[in-house]
Amino acid sequence: MTSTKIAVIVLAAIMFSACSNQNCGEVPDYTGFIPKDTANIMISSYLTSIASDSTPKPAPNLNSLIIDAKELRTYLNNNRNIAHVKLMLAHTLKYINEGNAGKYAGYRSDALTIVVAGYDSAGNYIFAPGNTVPDHCGPCPDFCPVSGTAANNLLQ
């Protein structure tokens, strides 16, 4: 065998082993995605609806919730059987512990969060170690990005 053929075989073996570890051959499926402009129409509608609520409140209405991408990747990458992710609206523990368990919170940014739970193709929840699920969501407002395009409520 020539050195060129050997080099090609070695390179192919390295590429194959690297791709088998990172799923390099998979083509991303974007069928569930929507265009940015469509998302902005949907977001604007929601923001307009909460802006018209003039009732006095102890906290501003919730514009969005921010979840740590590293935390979400860790959860999804370590649980290969997750087929879908369910986002569940929930009251924050702080809101509950202040005596508000089961009480209507409206859209208060200090009272709402999301709990994230993956489930498999049979519909069964998949938990992280210790029967845990991601919940660390920062409410916007108060913990909104202050710079970059993400500082805007619409997709720029």
Short mmCIF file of N, CA and C in Angstrom, two decimals:
data_model
loop_
_atom_site.label_atom_id
_atom_site.label_comp_id
_atom_site.label_asym_id
_atom_site.label_seq_id
_atom_site.Cartn_x
_atom_site.Cartn_y
_atom_site.Cartn_z
N MET A 1 0.83 -1.19 0.00
CA MET A 1 0.00 0.00 0.00
C MET A 1 0.87 1.24 0.00
N THR A 2 0.42 2.23 -0.72
CA THR A 2 1.18 3.48 -0.76
C THR A 2 0.89 4.27 0.51
N SER A 3 1.75 5.22 0.78
CA SER A 3 1.57 6.04 1.99
C SER A 3 0.32 6.90 1.88
N THR A 4 -0.07 7.28 0.66
CA THR A 4 -1.29 8.07 0.46
C THR A 4 -2.51 7.26 0.85
N LYS A 5 -2.58 5.99 0.43
CA LYS A 5 -3.71 5.13 0.76
C LYS A 5 -3.78 4.90 2.26
N ILE A 6 -2.64 4.69 2.88
CA ILE A 6 -2.61 4.47 4.33
C ILE A 6 -3.10 5.74 5.04
N ALA A 7 -2.65 6.91 4.57
CA ALA A 7 -3.08 8.17 5.18
C ALA A 7 -4.59 8.36 5.04
N VAL A 8 -5.15 8.01 3.87
CA VAL A 8 -6.59 8.13 3.66
C VAL A 8 -7.35 7.20 4.59
N ILE A 9 -6.87 5.96 4.74
CA ILE A 9 -7.52 4.99 5.62
C ILE A 9 -7.47 5.47 7.07
N VAL A 10 -6.31 5.97 7.51
CA VAL A 10 -6.16 6.46 8.88
C VAL A 10 -7.07 7.68 9.10
N LEU A 11 -7.09 8.60 8.14
CA LEU A 11 -7.95 9.78 8.25
C LEU A 11 -9.42 9.39 8.31
N ALA A 12 -9.83 8.44 7.48
CA ALA A 12 -11.23 7.97 7.49
C ALA A 12 -11.56 7.33 8.83
N ALA A 13 -10.63 6.56 9.38
CA ALA A 13 -10.87 5.92 10.68
C ALA A 13 -11.02 6.96 11.78
N ILE A 14 -10.19 7.99 11.73
CA ILE A 14 -10.27 9.06 12.75
C ILE A 14 -11.60 9.80 12.61
N MET A 15 -11.98 10.14 11.37
CA MET A 15 -13.24 10.85 11.15
C MET A 15 -14.43 10.00 11.58
N PHE A 16 -14.40 8.70 11.29
CA PHE A 16 -15.51 7.82 11.66
C PHE A 16 -15.64 7.74 13.18
N SER A 17 -14.50 7.59 13.87
CA SER A 17 -14.59 7.48 15.34
C SER A 17 -15.04 8.79 15.95
N ALA A 18 -14.61 9.92 15.40
CA ALA A 18 -15.04 11.22 15.92
C ALA A 18 -16.52 11.42 15.69
N CYS A 19 -17.01 11.07 14.52
CA CYS A 19 -18.42 11.26 14.21
C CYS A 19 -19.31 10.33 15.00
N SER A 20 -18.85 9.13 15.28
CA SER A 20 -19.69 8.21 16.04
C SER A 20 -19.89 8.71 17.46
N ASN A 21 -18.95 9.49 17.96
CA ASN A 21 -19.09 10.05 19.30
C ASN A 21 -19.93 11.33 19.31
N GLN A 22 -20.02 12.05 18.18
CA GLN A 22 -20.70 13.34 18.15
C GLN A 22 -21.90 13.36 17.22
N ASN A 23 -22.29 12.23 16.67
CA ASN A 23 -23.42 12.17 15.73
C ASN A 23 -23.23 13.12 14.55
N CYS A 24 -22.00 13.15 13.99
CA CYS A 24 -21.68 14.08 12.90
C CYS A 24 -22.50 13.83 11.65
N GLY A 25 -22.89 12.60 11.41
CA GLY A 25 -23.59 12.28 10.17
C GLY A 25 -25.05 12.67 10.19
N GLU A 26 -25.59 13.06 11.34
CA GLU A 26 -27.00 13.41 11.44
C GLU A 26 -27.25 14.80 10.87
N VAL A 27 -28.30 14.92 10.10
CA VAL A 27 -28.70 16.21 9.56
C VAL A 27 -29.74 16.80 10.50
N PRO A 28 -29.55 18.05 10.95
CA PRO A 28 -30.53 18.65 11.86
C PRO A 28 -31.92 18.72 11.23
N ASP A 29 -32.93 18.52 12.05
CA ASP A 29 -34.32 18.58 11.58
C ASP A 29 -34.93 19.88 12.07
N TYR A 30 -35.20 20.77 11.15
CA TYR A 30 -35.76 22.08 11.50
C TYR A 30 -37.24 22.18 11.19
N THR A 31 -37.95 21.07 11.08
CA THR A 31 -39.36 21.11 10.68
C THR A 31 -40.26 21.78 11.72
N GLY A 32 -39.89 21.77 12.98
CA GLY A 32 -40.72 22.39 14.02
C GLY A 32 -40.39 23.84 14.27
N PHE A 33 -39.52 24.42 13.46
CA PHE A 33 -39.10 25.80 13.66
C PHE A 33 -40.02 26.75 12.90
N ILE A 34 -40.12 27.99 13.39
CA ILE A 34 -40.91 29.01 12.70
C ILE A 34 -39.99 30.17 12.34
N PRO A 35 -40.35 30.93 11.32
CA PRO A 35 -39.53 32.09 10.95
C PRO A 35 -39.51 33.14 12.06
N LYS A 36 -38.42 33.88 12.11
CA LYS A 36 -38.24 34.95 13.10
C LYS A 36 -39.39 35.94 13.04
N ASP A 37 -39.82 36.32 11.84
CA ASP A 37 -40.92 37.29 11.70
C ASP A 37 -42.22 36.76 12.30
N THR A 38 -42.50 35.48 12.10
CA THR A 38 -43.70 34.86 12.69
C THR A 38 -43.60 34.87 14.21
N ALA A 39 -42.42 34.51 14.73
CA ALA A 39 -42.20 34.53 16.18
C ALA A 39 -42.43 35.94 16.73
N ASN A 40 -41.95 36.95 16.02
CA ASN A 40 -42.13 38.34 16.48
C ASN A 40 -43.60 38.75 16.50
N ILE A 41 -44.39 38.28 15.55
CA ILE A 41 -45.84 38.56 15.55
C ILE A 41 -46.46 37.95 16.80
N MET A 42 -46.09 36.72 17.12
CA MET A 42 -46.64 36.02 18.28
C MET A 42 -46.21 36.71 19.58
N ILE A 43 -44.93 37.06 19.67
CA ILE A 43 -44.40 37.72 20.88
C ILE A 43 -45.06 39.08 21.05
N SER A 44 -45.16 39.85 19.97
CA SER A 44 -45.78 41.18 20.03
C SER A 44 -47.21 41.11 20.51
N SER A 45 -47.95 40.12 20.04
CA SER A 45 -49.34 39.95 20.47
C SER A 45 -49.41 39.75 21.97
N TYR A 46 -48.56 38.88 22.51
CA TYR A 46 -48.55 38.62 23.95
C TYR A 46 -48.16 39.90 24.71
N LEU A 47 -47.07 40.55 24.29
CA LEU A 47 -46.61 41.75 24.99
C LEU A 47 -47.67 42.85 24.98
N THR A 48 -48.37 43.01 23.85
CA THR A 48 -49.45 44.00 23.76
C THR A 48 -50.57 43.64 24.73
N SER A 49 -50.88 42.36 24.84
CA SER A 49 -51.97 41.94 25.72
C SER A 49 -51.66 42.20 27.19
N ILE A 50 -50.41 42.02 27.61
CA ILE A 50 -50.09 42.27 29.02
C ILE A 50 -49.87 43.75 29.30
N ALA A 51 -49.51 44.52 28.28
CA ALA A 51 -49.33 45.96 28.46
C ALA A 51 -50.66 46.65 28.72
N SER A 52 -51.74 46.07 28.21
CA SER A 52 -53.06 46.69 28.40
C SER A 52 -53.64 46.40 29.78
N ASP A 53 -53.00 45.53 30.56
CA ASP A 53 -53.47 45.23 31.91
C ASP A 53 -53.01 46.34 32.85
N SER A 54 -53.92 47.19 33.24
CA SER A 54 -53.55 48.34 34.07
C SER A 54 -53.80 48.11 35.56
N THR A 55 -54.13 46.87 35.94
CA THR A 55 -54.37 46.60 37.36
C THR A 55 -53.08 46.78 38.16
N PRO A 56 -53.17 47.42 39.32
CA PRO A 56 -51.96 47.57 40.14
C PRO A 56 -51.44 46.19 40.56
N LYS A 57 -50.15 46.05 40.54
CA LYS A 57 -49.56 44.77 40.91
C LYS A 57 -48.24 44.97 41.65
N PRO A 58 -47.88 44.02 42.47
CA PRO A 58 -46.63 44.15 43.21
C PRO A 58 -45.39 43.87 42.36
N ALA A 59 -45.56 43.29 41.18
CA ALA A 59 -44.42 42.99 40.32
C ALA A 59 -44.85 43.17 38.86
N PRO A 60 -43.90 43.48 37.98
CA PRO A 60 -44.27 43.63 36.57
C PRO A 60 -44.71 42.30 35.97
N ASN A 61 -45.46 42.37 34.87
CA ASN A 61 -45.85 41.16 34.16
C ASN A 61 -44.62 40.50 33.53
N LEU A 62 -44.71 39.21 33.42
CA LEU A 62 -43.61 38.41 32.89
C LEU A 62 -43.54 38.53 31.37
N ASN A 63 -42.39 38.93 30.85
CA ASN A 63 -42.17 38.99 29.40
C ASN A 63 -41.62 37.67 28.88
N SER A 64 -40.70 37.08 29.64
CA SER A 64 -40.06 35.84 29.21
C SER A 64 -39.37 35.18 30.39
N LEU A 65 -38.94 33.95 30.19
CA LEU A 65 -38.16 33.23 31.19
C LEU A 65 -36.87 32.77 30.54
N ILE A 66 -35.78 32.87 31.26
CA ILE A 66 -34.47 32.55 30.71
C ILE A 66 -33.92 31.33 31.43
N ILE A 67 -33.57 30.29 30.67
CA ILE A 67 -33.00 29.08 31.24
C ILE A 67 -31.55 28.95 30.79
N ASP A 68 -30.72 28.46 31.65
CA ASP A 68 -29.31 28.29 31.36
C ASP A 68 -29.12 27.18 30.32
N ALA A 69 -28.51 27.50 29.18
CA ALA A 69 -28.34 26.53 28.09
C ALA A 69 -27.45 25.36 28.50
N LYS A 70 -26.42 25.63 29.30
CA LYS A 70 -25.52 24.56 29.75
C LYS A 70 -26.29 23.55 30.61
N GLU A 71 -27.14 24.05 31.49
CA GLU A 71 -27.95 23.18 32.34
C GLU A 71 -28.89 22.32 31.48
N LEU A 72 -29.53 22.94 30.50
CA LEU A 72 -30.44 22.21 29.63
C LEU A 72 -29.69 21.17 28.78
N ARG A 73 -28.52 21.55 28.24
CA ARG A 73 -27.71 20.58 27.47
C ARG A 73 -27.30 19.40 28.34
N THR A 74 -26.88 19.68 29.56
CA THR A 74 -26.47 18.61 30.47
C THR A 74 -27.62 17.63 30.68
N TYR A 75 -28.79 18.15 30.93
CA TYR A 75 -29.98 17.30 31.14
C TYR A 75 -30.29 16.48 29.89
N LEU A 76 -30.32 17.12 28.73
CA LEU A 76 -30.69 16.42 27.50
C LEU A 76 -29.60 15.45 27.03
N ASN A 77 -28.33 15.85 27.14
CA ASN A 77 -27.23 14.99 26.68
C ASN A 77 -27.02 13.76 27.55
N ASN A 78 -27.34 13.85 28.81
CA ASN A 78 -27.13 12.72 29.72
C ASN A 78 -28.33 11.79 29.79
N ASN A 79 -29.37 12.10 29.08
CA ASN A 79 -30.58 11.28 29.06
C ASN A 79 -30.98 11.05 27.61
N ARG A 80 -30.30 10.14 26.97
CA ARG A 80 -30.48 9.91 25.53
C ARG A 80 -31.89 9.43 25.15
N ASN A 81 -32.68 8.98 26.11
CA ASN A 81 -34.02 8.47 25.79
C ASN A 81 -35.07 9.57 25.73
N ILE A 82 -34.68 10.81 26.00
CA ILE A 82 -35.64 11.90 25.96
C ILE A 82 -36.06 12.15 24.52
N ALA A 83 -37.35 12.02 24.26
CA ALA A 83 -37.89 12.24 22.92
C ALA A 83 -38.55 13.61 22.80
N HIS A 84 -39.09 14.11 23.91
CA HIS A 84 -39.79 15.39 23.93
C HIS A 84 -39.48 16.11 25.24
N VAL A 85 -39.65 17.41 25.24
CA VAL A 85 -39.45 18.21 26.45
C VAL A 85 -40.74 18.95 26.74
N LYS A 86 -41.21 18.81 27.97
CA LYS A 86 -42.44 19.46 28.42
C LYS A 86 -42.05 20.67 29.28
N LEU A 87 -42.62 21.84 28.96
CA LEU A 87 -42.38 23.06 29.74
C LEU A 87 -43.65 23.35 30.52
N MET A 88 -43.55 23.30 31.84
CA MET A 88 -44.73 23.46 32.70
C MET A 88 -44.66 24.75 33.49
N LEU A 89 -45.70 25.56 33.37
CA LEU A 89 -45.77 26.77 34.18
C LEU A 89 -45.94 26.38 35.63
N ALA A 90 -45.26 27.11 36.51
CA ALA A 90 -45.32 26.80 37.94
C ALA A 90 -45.12 28.09 38.75
N HIS A 91 -45.55 28.06 39.99
CA HIS A 91 -45.25 29.15 40.90
C HIS A 91 -43.84 28.94 41.44
N THR A 92 -43.14 30.03 41.69
CA THR A 92 -41.82 29.93 42.30
C THR A 92 -41.99 29.50 43.76
N LEU A 93 -40.98 28.86 44.30
CA LEU A 93 -41.05 28.47 45.72
C LEU A 93 -41.13 29.70 46.61
N LYS A 94 -40.46 30.78 46.23
CA LYS A 94 -40.53 32.01 47.02
C LYS A 94 -41.97 32.50 47.12
N TYR A 95 -42.69 32.52 46.00
CA TYR A 95 -44.09 32.95 45.98
C TYR A 95 -44.94 32.04 46.86
N ILE A 96 -44.73 30.74 46.76
CA ILE A 96 -45.48 29.76 47.57
C ILE A 96 -45.17 29.95 49.05
N ASN A 97 -43.87 30.07 49.37
CA ASN A 97 -43.45 30.18 50.77
C ASN A 97 -43.86 31.49 51.41
N GLU A 98 -44.25 32.48 50.61
CA GLU A 98 -44.77 33.74 51.15
C GLU A 98 -46.26 33.64 51.47
N GLY A 99 -46.81 32.41 51.45
CA GLY A 99 -48.21 32.19 51.79
C GLY A 99 -49.16 32.22 50.60
N ASN A 100 -48.62 32.05 49.41
CA ASN A 100 -49.45 32.17 48.21
C ASN A 100 -49.71 30.84 47.49
N ALA A 101 -49.51 29.73 48.16
CA ALA A 101 -49.74 28.42 47.52
C ALA A 101 -51.16 28.34 46.98
N GLY A 102 -51.28 28.01 45.71
CA GLY A 102 -52.59 27.86 45.09
C GLY A 102 -53.30 29.15 44.76
N LYS A 103 -52.67 30.29 45.02
CA LYS A 103 -53.31 31.59 44.74
C LYS A 103 -52.93 32.08 43.36
N TYR A 104 -53.91 32.65 42.67
CA TYR A 104 -53.72 33.22 41.34
C TYR A 104 -52.63 34.28 41.38
N ALA A 105 -51.68 34.19 40.45
CA ALA A 105 -50.59 35.14 40.41
C ALA A 105 -50.62 36.01 39.16
N GLY A 106 -51.59 35.78 38.29
CA GLY A 106 -51.60 36.54 37.04
C GLY A 106 -50.35 36.24 36.25
N TYR A 107 -49.72 37.29 35.76
CA TYR A 107 -48.49 37.16 34.98
C TYR A 107 -47.29 37.72 35.72
N ARG A 108 -47.35 37.75 37.04
CA ARG A 108 -46.30 38.36 37.85
C ARG A 108 -44.94 37.71 37.61
N SER A 109 -43.96 38.55 37.31
CA SER A 109 -42.61 38.03 37.04
C SER A 109 -41.95 37.44 38.28
N ASP A 110 -42.39 37.83 39.48
CA ASP A 110 -41.78 37.28 40.69
C ASP A 110 -42.50 36.02 41.18
N ALA A 111 -43.53 35.59 40.47
CA ALA A 111 -44.32 34.44 40.93
C ALA A 111 -44.28 33.24 39.99
N LEU A 112 -43.88 33.46 38.74
CA LEU A 112 -43.95 32.38 37.75
C LEU A 112 -42.58 31.88 37.32
N THR A 113 -42.52 30.61 37.04
CA THR A 113 -41.33 29.97 36.50
C THR A 113 -41.80 28.85 35.58
N ILE A 114 -40.87 28.13 35.01
CA ILE A 114 -41.21 26.91 34.28
C ILE A 114 -40.39 25.76 34.84
N VAL A 115 -40.99 24.61 34.86
CA VAL A 115 -40.30 23.37 35.20
C VAL A 115 -40.15 22.61 33.90
N VAL A 116 -38.96 22.12 33.63
CA VAL A 116 -38.65 21.43 32.38
C VAL A 116 -38.53 19.94 32.67
N ALA A 117 -39.27 19.13 31.92
CA ALA A 117 -39.19 17.68 32.12
C ALA A 117 -39.22 16.98 30.77
N GLY A 118 -38.20 16.18 30.52
CA GLY A 118 -38.17 15.38 29.31
C GLY A 118 -38.95 14.10 29.51
N TYR A 119 -39.45 13.56 28.40
CA TYR A 119 -40.10 12.26 28.48
C TYR A 119 -39.76 11.45 27.24
N ASP A 120 -39.87 10.12 27.39
CA ASP A 120 -39.48 9.22 26.30
C ASP A 120 -40.63 8.99 25.34
N SER A 121 -40.39 8.16 24.33
CA SER A 121 -41.40 7.91 23.29
C SER A 121 -42.63 7.19 23.83
N ALA A 122 -42.53 6.56 25.01
CA ALA A 122 -43.69 5.91 25.63
C ALA A 122 -44.47 6.88 26.52
N GLY A 123 -43.98 8.13 26.64
CA GLY A 123 -44.68 9.12 27.45
C GLY A 123 -44.26 9.13 28.91
N ASN A 124 -43.14 8.49 29.25
CA ASN A 124 -42.69 8.43 30.64
C ASN A 124 -41.61 9.48 30.90
N TYR A 125 -41.75 10.19 32.02
CA TYR A 125 -40.76 11.20 32.38
C TYR A 125 -39.38 10.57 32.56
N ILE A 126 -38.35 11.34 32.19
CA ILE A 126 -36.95 10.95 32.37
C ILE A 126 -36.35 11.99 33.31
N PHE A 127 -35.79 11.54 34.41
CA PHE A 127 -35.24 12.45 35.41
C PHE A 127 -33.72 12.47 35.37
N ALA A 128 -33.15 13.57 35.82
CA ALA A 128 -31.71 13.68 36.03
C ALA A 128 -31.40 12.95 37.34
N PRO A 129 -30.12 12.75 37.66
CA PRO A 129 -29.77 12.07 38.91
C PRO A 129 -30.47 12.69 40.11
N GLY A 130 -30.92 11.84 41.02
CA GLY A 130 -31.62 12.28 42.23
C GLY A 130 -33.07 12.64 41.97
N ASN A 131 -33.64 12.12 40.88
CA ASN A 131 -35.02 12.43 40.49
C ASN A 131 -35.25 13.94 40.38
N THR A 132 -34.33 14.62 39.69
CA THR A 132 -34.41 16.06 39.53
C THR A 132 -34.73 16.44 38.09
N VAL A 133 -35.20 17.68 37.92
CA VAL A 133 -35.46 18.26 36.60
C VAL A 133 -34.99 19.71 36.63
N PRO A 134 -34.64 20.29 35.46
CA PRO A 134 -34.22 21.69 35.44
C PRO A 134 -35.36 22.64 35.83
N ASP A 135 -35.03 23.67 36.60
CA ASP A 135 -36.02 24.66 37.01
C ASP A 135 -35.42 26.05 37.14
N HIS A 136 -34.14 26.21 36.96
CA HIS A 136 -33.53 27.50 37.22
C HIS A 136 -33.82 28.46 36.07
N CYS A 137 -34.92 29.17 36.18
CA CYS A 137 -35.32 30.15 35.16
C CYS A 137 -35.28 31.54 35.75
N GLY A 138 -34.67 32.44 35.03
CA GLY A 138 -34.64 33.83 35.46
C GLY A 138 -35.77 34.59 34.80
N PRO A 139 -36.59 35.30 35.58
CA PRO A 139 -37.70 36.06 34.99
C PRO A 139 -37.21 37.35 34.33
N CYS A 140 -37.85 37.67 33.24
CA CYS A 140 -37.58 38.93 32.55
C CYS A 140 -38.91 39.66 32.43
N PRO A 141 -39.12 40.83 33.04
CA PRO A 141 -38.14 41.49 33.87
C PRO A 141 -37.97 40.76 35.19
N ASP A 142 -37.01 40.76 35.73
CA ASP A 142 -35.96 41.48 36.36
C ASP A 142 -34.57 41.06 35.88
N PHE A 143 -34.43 39.87 35.37
CA PHE A 143 -33.11 39.37 35.00
C PHE A 143 -32.93 39.29 33.49
N CYS A 144 -33.34 40.33 32.79
CA CYS A 144 -33.25 40.39 31.33
C CYS A 144 -31.82 40.72 30.91
N PRO A 145 -31.43 40.26 29.73
CA PRO A 145 -30.13 40.70 29.21
C PRO A 145 -30.16 42.22 29.01
N VAL A 146 -29.04 42.88 29.24
CA VAL A 146 -29.00 44.33 29.12
C VAL A 146 -28.22 44.79 27.89
N SER A 147 -27.57 43.85 27.20
CA SER A 147 -26.84 44.22 26.00
C SER A 147 -27.06 43.16 24.93
N GLY A 148 -26.67 43.47 23.72
CA GLY A 148 -26.86 42.55 22.60
C GLY A 148 -28.30 42.56 22.13
N THR A 149 -28.56 41.80 21.08
CA THR A 149 -29.92 41.77 20.51
C THR A 149 -30.93 41.13 21.46
N ALA A 150 -30.47 40.28 22.37
CA ALA A 150 -31.38 39.64 23.32
C ALA A 150 -31.90 40.60 24.39
N ALA A 151 -31.38 41.83 24.45
CA ALA A 151 -31.91 42.83 25.36
C ALA A 151 -33.28 43.32 24.89
N ASN A 152 -33.62 43.07 23.63
CA ASN A 152 -34.92 43.44 23.07
C ASN A 152 -35.89 42.28 23.27
N ASN A 153 -37.16 42.57 23.50
CA ASN A 153 -38.15 41.50 23.66
C ASN A 153 -38.46 40.77 22.36
N LEU A 154 -38.21 41.45 21.21
CA LEU A 154 -38.45 40.82 19.91
C LEU A 154 -37.14 40.28 19.36
N LEU A 155 -37.24 39.34 18.43
CA LEU A 155 -36.06 38.73 17.82
C LEU A 155 -35.48 39.67 16.78
N GLN A 156 -34.30 40.14 16.99
CA GLN A 156 -33.65 41.09 16.10
C GLN A 156 -32.65 40.40 15.21
#
